[in-house]
């Protein structure tokens, strides 16, 4: 059953990815460098969009952008959010794209510090949730949000209680059950690390360092990114052996929607303690070859058509308050009541040090 679910999910992802990278004439493959279907399109009529590897939107929605503007979209998937930001930083003097989408709360300060973006106010800014604007300079526009939370496999805890708090993960009864992402390469991994720092603090009898040392003692598994953790090691969504994983509050909804056979209850569930609010942004790249097209795409991503296509493709919540959520998302996705947040200045000031300290603990 789990294997079938995994296959179905992968196939669905492949279909979406194919649609975004080559299934339609208006979208080119970033890996090919040249797309024969669009080679005759003038350079000014293209926009290159750098994204993280989890970007997904329907073929019809991207086609609508081209229909409305005459601008062809070229997607440039660039790994997990952390890898994508690093690539954007390394190439900022000779940008690879016009727009960058998918850097989140945990990487926002680095993007701004590195001067990757120029200021632009979306035509739809007035409809976006004002609580999601974290950049006073106007360079980063919120597109969506979600909460990074621990998920667990219900079947693995059919006869014993599941964990209900972060502290439970260090209990010997949950030995070798948890898989997390490396925060130096993974956006949800960094979000989880920040949540533990915010909750346990840096001073006192039991700090975040003590918590992570206990996690290591309890045989936590650390992998590079979300896909390796969720589809490779998590027993609730793959043939993996770890029943606890760092994922998203909306992940159980995805399990229901992509189930091989119709189900009315998700096989996985969310642990509300320690959820970290993650906002994803888009911005026009400084030195973009096609700045007007980039601004048009930012407008498009924040408009209702794109925003209403987000939940069932990327399983996050839209930033536009006028967007209507799909019924499946309303029924099965979760919004924690009190997610953990952290001030951007504090992240910017301490991120490198925290990552170095974390590496020392888990080595």
mmCIF file of C-alpha atoms in Angstrom:
data_model
loop_
_atom_site.group_PDB
_atom_site.id
_atom_site.type_symbol
_atom_site.label_atom_id
_atom_site.label_comp_id
_atom_site.label_asym_id
_atom_site.label_seq_id
_atom_site.Cartn_x
_atom_site.Cartn_y
_atom_site.Cartn_z
ATOM 1 C CA UNK A 1 0.000 0.000 0.000
ATOM 2 C CA UNK A 2 2.737 2.410 0.936
ATOM 3 C CA UNK A 3 4.752 1.409 -2.096
ATOM 4 C CA UNK A 4 1.728 1.995 -4.318
ATOM 5 C CA UNK A 5 1.168 5.358 -2.687
ATOM 6 C CA UNK A 6 4.801 6.276 -3.236
ATOM 7 C CA UNK A 7 4.664 5.273 -6.893
ATOM 8 C CA UNK A 8 1.484 7.231 -7.424
ATOM 9 C CA UNK A 9 2.956 10.276 -5.731
ATOM 10 C CA UNK A 10 6.147 10.066 -7.789
ATOM 11 C CA UNK A 11 4.173 9.661 -10.996
ATOM 12 C CA UNK A 12 2.035 12.648 -10.107
ATOM 13 C CA UNK A 13 5.159 14.661 -9.372
ATOM 14 C CA UNK A 14 6.746 13.540 -12.644
ATOM 15 C CA UNK A 15 3.638 14.561 -14.561
ATOM 16 C CA UNK A 16 3.651 17.968 -12.940
ATOM 17 C CA UNK A 17 7.386 18.347 -13.515
ATOM 18 C CA UNK A 18 7.035 17.264 -17.122
ATOM 19 C CA UNK A 19 4.285 19.794 -17.577
ATOM 20 C CA UNK A 20 6.483 22.502 -16.123
ATOM 21 C CA UNK A 21 9.653 21.653 -18.007
ATOM 22 C CA UNK A 22 8.677 20.319 -21.355
ATOM 23 C CA UNK A 23 5.088 19.279 -21.608
ATOM 24 C CA UNK A 24 3.941 22.530 -23.143
ATOM 25 C CA UNK A 25 5.345 24.631 -25.880
ATOM 26 C CA UNK A 26 5.655 27.669 -23.656
ATOM 27 C CA UNK A 27 7.969 26.062 -21.087
ATOM 28 C CA UNK A 28 11.558 25.123 -21.811
ATOM 29 C CA UNK A 29 13.869 22.657 -20.143
ATOM 30 C CA UNK A 30 16.511 24.476 -18.121
ATOM 31 C CA UNK A 31 18.911 21.614 -18.490
ATOM 32 C CA UNK A 32 18.898 21.722 -22.262
ATOM 33 C CA UNK A 33 19.938 25.354 -22.482
ATOM 34 C CA UNK A 34 18.087 25.634 -25.806
ATOM 35 C CA UNK A 35 14.479 24.771 -26.536
ATOM 36 C CA UNK A 36 13.612 24.125 -30.129
ATOM 37 C CA UNK A 37 9.982 25.086 -29.593
ATOM 38 C CA UNK A 38 10.852 28.592 -28.456
ATOM 39 C CA UNK A 39 14.173 29.318 -30.165
ATOM 40 C CA UNK A 40 12.476 31.763 -32.514
ATOM 41 C CA UNK A 41 11.022 33.779 -29.624
ATOM 42 C CA UNK A 42 12.801 37.143 -29.198
ATOM 43 C CA UNK A 43 14.986 37.360 -26.093
ATOM 44 C CA UNK A 44 12.831 40.193 -24.716
ATOM 45 C CA UNK A 45 9.804 37.859 -24.809
ATOM 46 C CA UNK A 46 11.290 35.333 -22.386
ATOM 47 C CA UNK A 47 11.623 35.237 -18.658
ATOM 48 C CA UNK A 48 13.950 32.828 -16.861
ATOM 49 C CA UNK A 49 12.674 31.770 -13.437
ATOM 50 C CA UNK A 50 15.054 30.180 -10.938
ATOM 51 C CA UNK A 51 13.145 27.903 -8.546
ATOM 52 C CA UNK A 52 13.739 25.253 -5.923
ATOM 53 C CA UNK A 53 13.264 21.635 -6.919
ATOM 54 C CA UNK A 54 9.779 21.416 -5.380
ATOM 55 C CA UNK A 55 8.282 24.107 -7.602
ATOM 56 C CA UNK A 56 5.169 22.852 -9.365
ATOM 57 C CA UNK A 57 2.283 24.577 -11.077
ATOM 58 C CA UNK A 58 -0.152 23.424 -13.727
ATOM 59 C CA UNK A 59 0.662 23.613 -17.406
ATOM 60 C CA UNK A 60 -2.547 25.542 -17.982
ATOM 61 C CA UNK A 61 -1.601 28.246 -15.517
ATOM 62 C CA UNK A 62 1.839 28.832 -17.036
ATOM 63 C CA UNK A 63 0.276 28.839 -20.497
ATOM 64 C CA UNK A 64 -2.119 31.550 -19.324
ATOM 65 C CA UNK A 65 0.859 33.795 -18.516
ATOM 66 C CA UNK A 66 2.182 33.426 -22.052
ATOM 67 C CA UNK A 67 -1.304 33.994 -23.485
ATOM 68 C CA UNK A 68 -1.714 37.189 -21.470
ATOM 69 C CA UNK A 69 1.745 38.660 -22.026
ATOM 70 C CA UNK A 70 3.374 36.920 -25.000
ATOM 71 C CA UNK A 71 6.281 36.074 -22.703
ATOM 72 C CA UNK A 72 7.644 32.533 -22.648
ATOM 73 C CA UNK A 73 8.618 31.017 -19.291
ATOM 74 C CA UNK A 74 11.896 29.161 -18.882
ATOM 75 C CA UNK A 75 12.159 27.339 -15.569
ATOM 76 C CA UNK A 76 15.522 26.808 -13.894
ATOM 77 C CA UNK A 77 15.154 24.264 -11.051
ATOM 78 C CA UNK A 78 18.193 24.637 -8.818
ATOM 79 C CA UNK A 79 17.995 22.078 -6.021
ATOM 80 C CA UNK A 80 16.665 22.680 -2.534
ATOM 81 C CA UNK A 81 16.087 26.276 -1.447
ATOM 82 C CA UNK A 82 19.485 26.482 0.229
ATOM 83 C CA UNK A 83 21.287 25.185 -2.842
ATOM 84 C CA UNK A 84 19.288 27.548 -5.054
ATOM 85 C CA UNK A 85 20.220 30.581 -2.962
ATOM 86 C CA UNK A 86 23.876 29.552 -2.945
ATOM 87 C CA UNK A 87 23.812 29.256 -6.733
ATOM 88 C CA UNK A 88 22.180 32.676 -7.061
ATOM 89 C CA UNK A 89 24.849 34.174 -4.797
ATOM 90 C CA UNK A 90 27.719 32.563 -6.694
ATOM 91 C CA UNK A 91 26.378 33.833 -10.038
ATOM 92 C CA UNK A 92 25.100 37.246 -8.938
ATOM 93 C CA UNK A 93 27.621 39.097 -11.112
ATOM 94 C CA UNK A 94 26.358 37.202 -14.147
ATOM 95 C CA UNK A 95 22.781 36.183 -13.264
ATOM 96 C CA UNK A 96 21.411 32.937 -14.642
ATOM 97 C CA UNK A 97 17.779 34.062 -14.337
ATOM 98 C CA UNK A 98 15.467 37.079 -14.252
ATOM 99 C CA UNK A 99 13.317 35.975 -11.313
ATOM 100 C CA UNK A 100 14.060 33.860 -8.258
ATOM 101 C CA UNK A 101 11.220 32.106 -6.430
ATOM 102 C CA UNK A 102 11.197 29.895 -3.366
ATOM 103 C CA UNK A 103 13.692 31.451 -0.971
ATOM 104 C CA UNK A 104 11.955 31.432 2.370
ATOM 105 C CA UNK A 105 12.005 32.925 5.812
ATOM 106 C CA UNK A 106 15.158 31.073 6.744
ATOM 107 C CA UNK A 107 17.136 32.293 3.713
ATOM 108 C CA UNK A 108 15.567 35.748 3.250
ATOM 109 C CA UNK A 109 18.255 37.586 5.191
ATOM 110 C CA UNK A 110 21.042 36.009 3.132
ATOM 111 C CA UNK A 111 19.308 36.903 -0.154
ATOM 112 C CA UNK A 112 18.948 40.523 0.961
ATOM 113 C CA UNK A 113 22.488 40.739 2.344
ATOM 114 C CA UNK A 114 23.970 39.510 -0.917
ATOM 115 C CA UNK A 115 22.148 42.133 -3.011
ATOM 116 C CA UNK A 116 20.640 39.544 -5.330
ATOM 117 C CA UNK A 117 17.351 41.446 -5.809
ATOM 118 C CA UNK A 118 16.077 44.848 -6.861
ATOM 119 C CA UNK A 119 12.989 46.490 -5.394
ATOM 120 C CA UNK A 120 9.675 45.898 -7.105
ATOM 121 C CA UNK A 121 6.123 46.285 -5.812
ATOM 122 C CA UNK A 122 3.708 43.728 -7.206
ATOM 123 C CA UNK A 123 0.542 45.042 -8.815
ATOM 124 C CA UNK A 124 -1.274 42.683 -6.412
ATOM 125 C CA UNK A 125 0.520 43.782 -3.254
ATOM 126 C CA UNK A 126 -2.695 45.179 -1.769
ATOM 127 C CA UNK A 127 -4.335 41.741 -1.868
ATOM 128 C CA UNK A 128 -1.474 39.905 -0.174
ATOM 129 C CA UNK A 129 -1.619 39.115 3.540
ATOM 130 C CA UNK A 130 0.226 42.039 5.173
ATOM 131 C CA UNK A 131 1.579 39.718 7.876
ATOM 132 C CA UNK A 132 3.683 37.936 5.251
ATOM 133 C CA UNK A 133 5.724 40.990 4.242
ATOM 134 C CA UNK A 134 9.086 40.712 6.007
ATOM 135 C CA UNK A 135 11.276 42.840 3.719
ATOM 136 C CA UNK A 136 10.878 46.568 4.287
ATOM 137 C CA UNK A 137 13.108 47.333 1.290
ATOM 138 C CA UNK A 138 10.444 45.951 -1.077
ATOM 139 C CA UNK A 139 12.720 43.454 -2.799
ATOM 140 C CA UNK A 140 11.087 40.208 -1.610
ATOM 141 C CA UNK A 141 7.377 39.641 -2.303
ATOM 142 C CA UNK A 142 5.515 36.886 -0.397
ATOM 143 C CA UNK A 143 3.921 34.214 -2.583
ATOM 144 C CA UNK A 144 2.858 31.466 -0.170
ATOM 145 C CA UNK A 145 3.352 30.138 3.325
ATOM 146 C CA UNK A 146 3.299 26.878 5.254
ATOM 147 C CA UNK A 147 4.491 25.382 8.508
ATOM 148 C CA UNK A 148 7.419 23.006 8.854
ATOM 149 C CA UNK A 149 6.272 20.363 11.351
ATOM 150 C CA UNK A 150 7.156 16.901 12.516
ATOM 151 C CA UNK A 151 4.974 14.240 10.861
ATOM 152 C CA UNK A 152 4.495 10.681 12.051
ATOM 153 C CA UNK A 153 3.340 7.403 10.523
ATOM 154 C CA UNK A 154 0.026 6.478 12.169
ATOM 155 C CA UNK A 155 0.470 2.754 11.492
ATOM 156 C CA UNK A 156 3.819 2.692 13.297
ATOM 157 C CA UNK A 157 2.112 3.950 16.441
ATOM 158 C CA UNK A 158 -1.056 1.870 16.227
ATOM 159 C CA UNK A 159 -0.351 0.157 19.554
ATOM 160 C CA UNK A 160 1.808 2.774 21.304
ATOM 161 C CA UNK A 161 1.360 6.550 21.730
ATOM 162 C CA UNK A 162 3.103 8.747 19.141
ATOM 163 C CA UNK A 163 5.378 11.589 20.247
ATOM 164 C CA UNK A 164 3.590 14.808 21.066
ATOM 165 C CA UNK A 165 6.506 17.166 21.698
ATOM 166 C CA UNK A 166 10.080 17.866 20.634
ATOM 167 C CA UNK A 167 11.308 16.540 23.975
ATOM 168 C CA UNK A 168 9.729 13.175 23.208
ATOM 169 C CA UNK A 169 12.153 12.693 20.301
ATOM 170 C CA UNK A 170 15.020 12.304 22.772
ATOM 171 C CA UNK A 171 13.202 9.650 24.803
ATOM 172 C CA UNK A 172 14.780 6.166 24.432
ATOM 173 C CA UNK A 173 11.346 4.776 23.541
ATOM 174 C CA UNK A 174 11.666 6.695 20.229
ATOM 175 C CA UNK A 175 15.246 5.533 19.550
ATOM 176 C CA UNK A 176 16.200 5.458 15.826
ATOM 177 C CA UNK A 177 12.752 6.644 14.728
ATOM 178 C CA UNK A 178 13.389 10.211 13.524
ATOM 179 C CA UNK A 179 14.782 11.476 10.224
ATOM 180 C CA UNK A 180 15.563 15.182 9.688
ATOM 181 C CA UNK A 181 17.189 17.283 6.965
ATOM 182 C CA UNK A 182 20.631 18.864 7.066
ATOM 183 C CA UNK A 183 20.028 22.575 7.830
ATOM 184 C CA UNK A 184 23.089 23.612 5.835
ATOM 185 C CA UNK A 185 21.495 22.367 2.605
ATOM 186 C CA UNK A 186 17.772 22.114 3.303
ATOM 187 C CA UNK A 187 15.183 24.808 3.902
ATOM 188 C CA UNK A 188 12.882 22.664 6.107
ATOM 189 C CA UNK A 189 15.996 21.385 7.855
ATOM 190 C CA UNK A 190 17.034 24.930 8.707
ATOM 191 C CA UNK A 191 13.481 25.781 9.773
ATOM 192 C CA UNK A 192 13.489 22.845 12.181
ATOM 193 C CA UNK A 193 16.857 23.880 13.605
ATOM 194 C CA UNK A 194 15.589 27.438 14.141
ATOM 195 C CA UNK A 195 12.476 26.091 15.854
ATOM 196 C CA UNK A 196 14.627 24.155 18.315
ATOM 197 C CA UNK A 197 16.794 27.228 18.990
ATOM 198 C CA UNK A 198 13.732 29.372 19.592
ATOM 199 C CA UNK A 199 12.078 26.808 21.883
ATOM 200 C CA UNK A 200 15.068 25.627 23.946
ATOM 201 C CA UNK A 201 17.088 28.841 23.797
ATOM 202 C CA UNK A 202 20.822 29.443 24.019
ATOM 203 C CA UNK A 203 21.119 29.790 27.774
ATOM 204 C CA UNK A 204 19.892 27.852 30.780
ATOM 205 C CA UNK A 205 19.985 24.294 32.052
ATOM 206 C CA UNK A 206 18.875 22.715 28.789
ATOM 207 C CA UNK A 207 19.674 24.565 25.549
ATOM 208 C CA UNK A 208 19.143 23.746 21.883
ATOM 209 C CA UNK A 209 22.626 22.236 21.844
ATOM 210 C CA UNK A 210 21.644 19.838 24.630
ATOM 211 C CA UNK A 211 18.527 18.882 22.694
ATOM 212 C CA UNK A 212 20.492 18.113 19.520
ATOM 213 C CA UNK A 213 23.145 16.182 21.470
ATOM 214 C CA UNK A 214 20.339 14.058 22.909
ATOM 215 C CA UNK A 215 18.843 13.612 19.432
ATOM 216 C CA UNK A 216 22.187 12.286 18.203
ATOM 217 C CA UNK A 217 22.372 9.953 21.191
ATOM 218 C CA UNK A 218 18.890 8.745 20.270
ATOM 219 C CA UNK A 219 20.164 7.884 16.762
ATOM 220 C CA UNK A 220 18.510 10.624 14.706
ATOM 221 C CA UNK A 221 19.099 10.176 10.959
ATOM 222 C CA UNK A 222 20.211 13.306 9.058
ATOM 223 C CA UNK A 223 19.856 13.433 5.252
ATOM 224 C CA UNK A 224 20.521 16.153 2.696
ATOM 225 C CA UNK A 225 17.021 17.277 1.746
ATOM 226 C CA UNK A 226 13.267 16.847 2.101
ATOM 227 C CA UNK A 227 12.867 14.368 -0.738
ATOM 228 C CA UNK A 228 15.518 12.042 0.684
ATOM 229 C CA UNK A 229 13.876 12.223 4.106
ATOM 230 C CA UNK A 230 10.199 11.947 3.131
ATOM 231 C CA UNK A 231 10.306 9.673 0.100
ATOM 232 C CA UNK A 232 13.442 7.771 1.042
ATOM 233 C CA UNK A 233 13.386 7.195 4.817
ATOM 234 C CA UNK A 234 9.902 7.996 6.193
ATOM 235 C CA UNK A 235 7.851 4.834 6.707
ATOM 236 C CA UNK A 236 4.586 6.761 6.319
ATOM 237 C CA UNK A 237 5.289 7.596 2.670
ATOM 238 C CA UNK A 238 7.914 5.126 1.468
ATOM 239 C CA UNK A 239 9.550 1.810 2.248
ATOM 240 C CA UNK A 240 11.803 3.592 4.737
ATOM 241 C CA UNK A 241 12.080 2.586 8.400
ATOM 242 C CA UNK A 242 11.789 5.953 10.184
ATOM 243 C CA UNK A 243 8.215 6.725 11.390
ATOM 244 C CA UNK A 244 8.948 10.365 12.352
ATOM 245 C CA UNK A 245 10.076 12.993 9.830
ATOM 246 C CA UNK A 246 10.454 16.756 9.479
ATOM 247 C CA UNK A 247 7.964 17.769 6.773
ATOM 248 C CA UNK A 248 5.029 20.159 6.469
ATOM 249 C CA UNK A 249 1.665 20.626 8.152
ATOM 250 C CA UNK A 250 0.065 20.078 4.753
ATOM 251 C CA UNK A 251 1.822 16.752 4.062
ATOM 252 C CA UNK A 252 -1.072 14.610 5.375
ATOM 253 C CA UNK A 253 -3.368 16.309 2.851
ATOM 254 C CA UNK A 254 -0.999 15.302 0.045
ATOM 255 C CA UNK A 255 -1.120 11.696 1.259
ATOM 256 C CA UNK A 256 -4.917 11.694 0.946
ATOM 257 C CA UNK A 257 -5.038 13.396 -2.447
ATOM 258 C CA UNK A 258 -2.338 11.189 -4.016
ATOM 259 C CA UNK A 259 -3.449 7.900 -2.422
ATOM 260 C CA UNK A 260 -3.661 5.046 -4.938
ATOM 261 C CA UNK A 261 -7.080 4.108 -3.530
ATOM 262 C CA UNK A 262 -9.555 6.663 -2.124
ATOM 263 C CA UNK A 263 -9.109 7.194 1.620
ATOM 264 C CA UNK A 264 -10.903 9.411 4.097
ATOM 265 C CA UNK A 265 -8.128 9.683 6.679
ATOM 266 C CA UNK A 266 -4.480 10.496 6.125
ATOM 267 C CA UNK A 267 -1.998 7.693 7.001
ATOM 268 C CA UNK A 268 0.219 10.351 8.548
ATOM 269 C CA UNK A 269 -0.356 13.091 11.106
ATOM 270 C CA UNK A 270 1.245 16.300 12.351
ATOM 271 C CA UNK A 271 2.892 16.924 15.723
ATOM 272 C CA UNK A 272 1.834 20.474 16.549
ATOM 273 C CA UNK A 273 4.717 21.207 18.923
ATOM 274 C CA UNK A 274 7.662 22.947 17.271
ATOM 275 C CA UNK A 275 6.057 23.897 13.928
ATOM 276 C CA UNK A 276 7.968 26.731 12.234
ATOM 277 C CA UNK A 277 6.149 29.261 10.008
ATOM 278 C CA UNK A 278 7.846 29.393 6.609
ATOM 279 C CA UNK A 279 7.033 32.080 4.029
ATOM 280 C CA UNK A 280 8.242 31.763 0.428
ATOM 281 C CA UNK A 281 9.145 34.813 -1.622
ATOM 282 C CA UNK A 282 9.738 35.881 -5.194
ATOM 283 C CA UNK A 283 11.949 38.714 -6.427
ATOM 284 C CA UNK A 284 13.349 40.373 -9.530
ATOM 285 C CA UNK A 285 17.054 39.571 -9.849
ATOM 286 C CA UNK A 286 19.522 42.436 -9.857
ATOM 287 C CA UNK A 287 21.017 42.590 -13.351
ATOM 288 C CA UNK A 288 18.212 40.542 -14.932
ATOM 289 C CA UNK A 289 18.372 40.371 -18.723
ATOM 290 C CA UNK A 290 14.599 40.814 -18.943
ATOM 291 C CA UNK A 291 13.515 43.049 -16.039
ATOM 292 C CA UNK A 292 10.115 44.028 -17.486
ATOM 293 C CA UNK A 293 9.248 40.384 -18.104
ATOM 294 C CA UNK A 294 10.443 39.571 -14.584
ATOM 295 C CA UNK A 295 8.113 42.180 -13.090
ATOM 296 C CA UNK A 296 5.225 40.819 -15.146
ATOM 297 C CA UNK A 297 5.901 37.324 -13.811
ATOM 298 C CA UNK A 298 5.969 38.575 -10.214
ATOM 299 C CA UNK A 299 2.568 40.167 -10.846
ATOM 300 C CA UNK A 300 1.314 36.900 -12.322
ATOM 301 C CA UNK A 301 2.554 34.766 -9.420
ATOM 302 C CA UNK A 302 0.722 36.959 -6.929
ATOM 303 C CA UNK A 303 -2.523 37.151 -8.899
ATOM 304 C CA UNK A 304 -5.544 34.971 -8.095
ATOM 305 C CA UNK A 305 -5.164 32.509 -10.994
ATOM 306 C CA UNK A 306 -1.657 31.434 -9.972
ATOM 307 C CA UNK A 307 -2.422 31.660 -6.261
ATOM 308 C CA UNK A 308 -5.420 29.317 -6.493
ATOM 309 C CA UNK A 309 -3.259 26.782 -8.355
ATOM 310 C CA UNK A 310 -0.618 26.698 -5.610
ATOM 311 C CA UNK A 311 -2.235 24.531 -2.889
ATOM 312 C CA UNK A 312 -2.746 21.321 -4.874
ATOM 313 C CA UNK A 313 0.575 21.632 -6.694
ATOM 314 C CA UNK A 314 2.980 22.669 -3.940
ATOM 315 C CA UNK A 315 0.796 22.021 -0.867
ATOM 316 C CA UNK A 316 1.320 25.410 0.691
ATOM 317 C CA UNK A 317 -1.125 28.224 1.398
ATOM 318 C CA UNK A 318 -1.485 31.184 -1.012
ATOM 319 C CA UNK A 319 -0.459 34.671 0.111
ATOM 320 C CA UNK A 320 -3.282 36.368 -1.807
ATOM 321 C CA UNK A 321 -6.257 36.754 0.524
ATOM 322 C CA UNK A 322 -8.660 36.710 -2.443
ATOM 323 C CA UNK A 323 -7.629 33.186 -3.475
ATOM 324 C CA UNK A 324 -10.096 30.372 -2.726
ATOM 325 C CA UNK A 325 -8.669 27.190 -1.200
ATOM 326 C CA UNK A 326 -9.538 23.804 -2.788
ATOM 327 C CA UNK A 327 -11.999 21.710 -0.775
ATOM 328 C CA UNK A 328 -9.439 18.902 -0.255
ATOM 329 C CA UNK A 329 -6.984 21.385 1.180
ATOM 330 C CA UNK A 330 -9.533 22.844 3.552
ATOM 331 C CA UNK A 331 -10.476 19.379 4.824
ATOM 332 C CA UNK A 332 -7.070 17.760 5.266
ATOM 333 C CA UNK A 333 -4.407 20.482 5.581
ATOM 334 C CA UNK A 334 -3.527 21.963 8.963
ATOM 335 C CA UNK A 335 -2.588 25.431 10.146
ATOM 336 C CA UNK A 336 -1.008 25.238 13.632
ATOM 337 C CA UNK A 337 -2.435 27.730 16.109
ATOM 338 C CA UNK A 338 0.893 29.050 17.374
ATOM 339 C CA UNK A 339 3.736 28.342 14.946
ATOM 340 C CA UNK A 340 7.262 29.288 15.942
ATOM 341 C CA UNK A 341 8.707 32.367 14.243
ATOM 342 C CA UNK A 342 12.046 34.132 14.509
ATOM 343 C CA UNK A 343 13.132 37.697 13.819
ATOM 344 C CA UNK A 344 14.972 38.117 10.499
ATOM 345 C CA UNK A 345 17.733 40.195 12.021
ATOM 346 C CA UNK A 346 18.413 37.504 14.593
ATOM 347 C CA UNK A 347 18.615 34.854 11.864
ATOM 348 C CA UNK A 348 20.944 37.030 9.782
ATOM 349 C CA UNK A 349 23.226 37.748 12.723
ATOM 350 C CA UNK A 350 23.502 34.188 14.012
ATOM 351 C CA UNK A 351 22.766 31.789 11.120
ATOM 352 C CA UNK A 352 26.397 30.987 10.233
ATOM 353 C CA UNK A 353 27.403 30.522 13.866
ATOM 354 C CA UNK A 354 24.408 28.288 14.611
ATOM 355 C CA UNK A 355 25.153 26.118 11.594
ATOM 356 C CA UNK A 356 28.803 25.748 12.620
ATOM 357 C CA UNK A 357 27.763 24.837 16.148
ATOM 358 C CA UNK A 358 25.198 22.367 14.842
ATOM 359 C CA UNK A 359 27.811 20.681 12.649
ATOM 360 C CA UNK A 360 30.089 20.279 15.662
ATOM 361 C CA UNK A 361 27.283 18.562 17.578
ATOM 362 C CA UNK A 362 26.212 16.082 14.900
ATOM 363 C CA UNK A 363 29.676 15.050 13.652
#
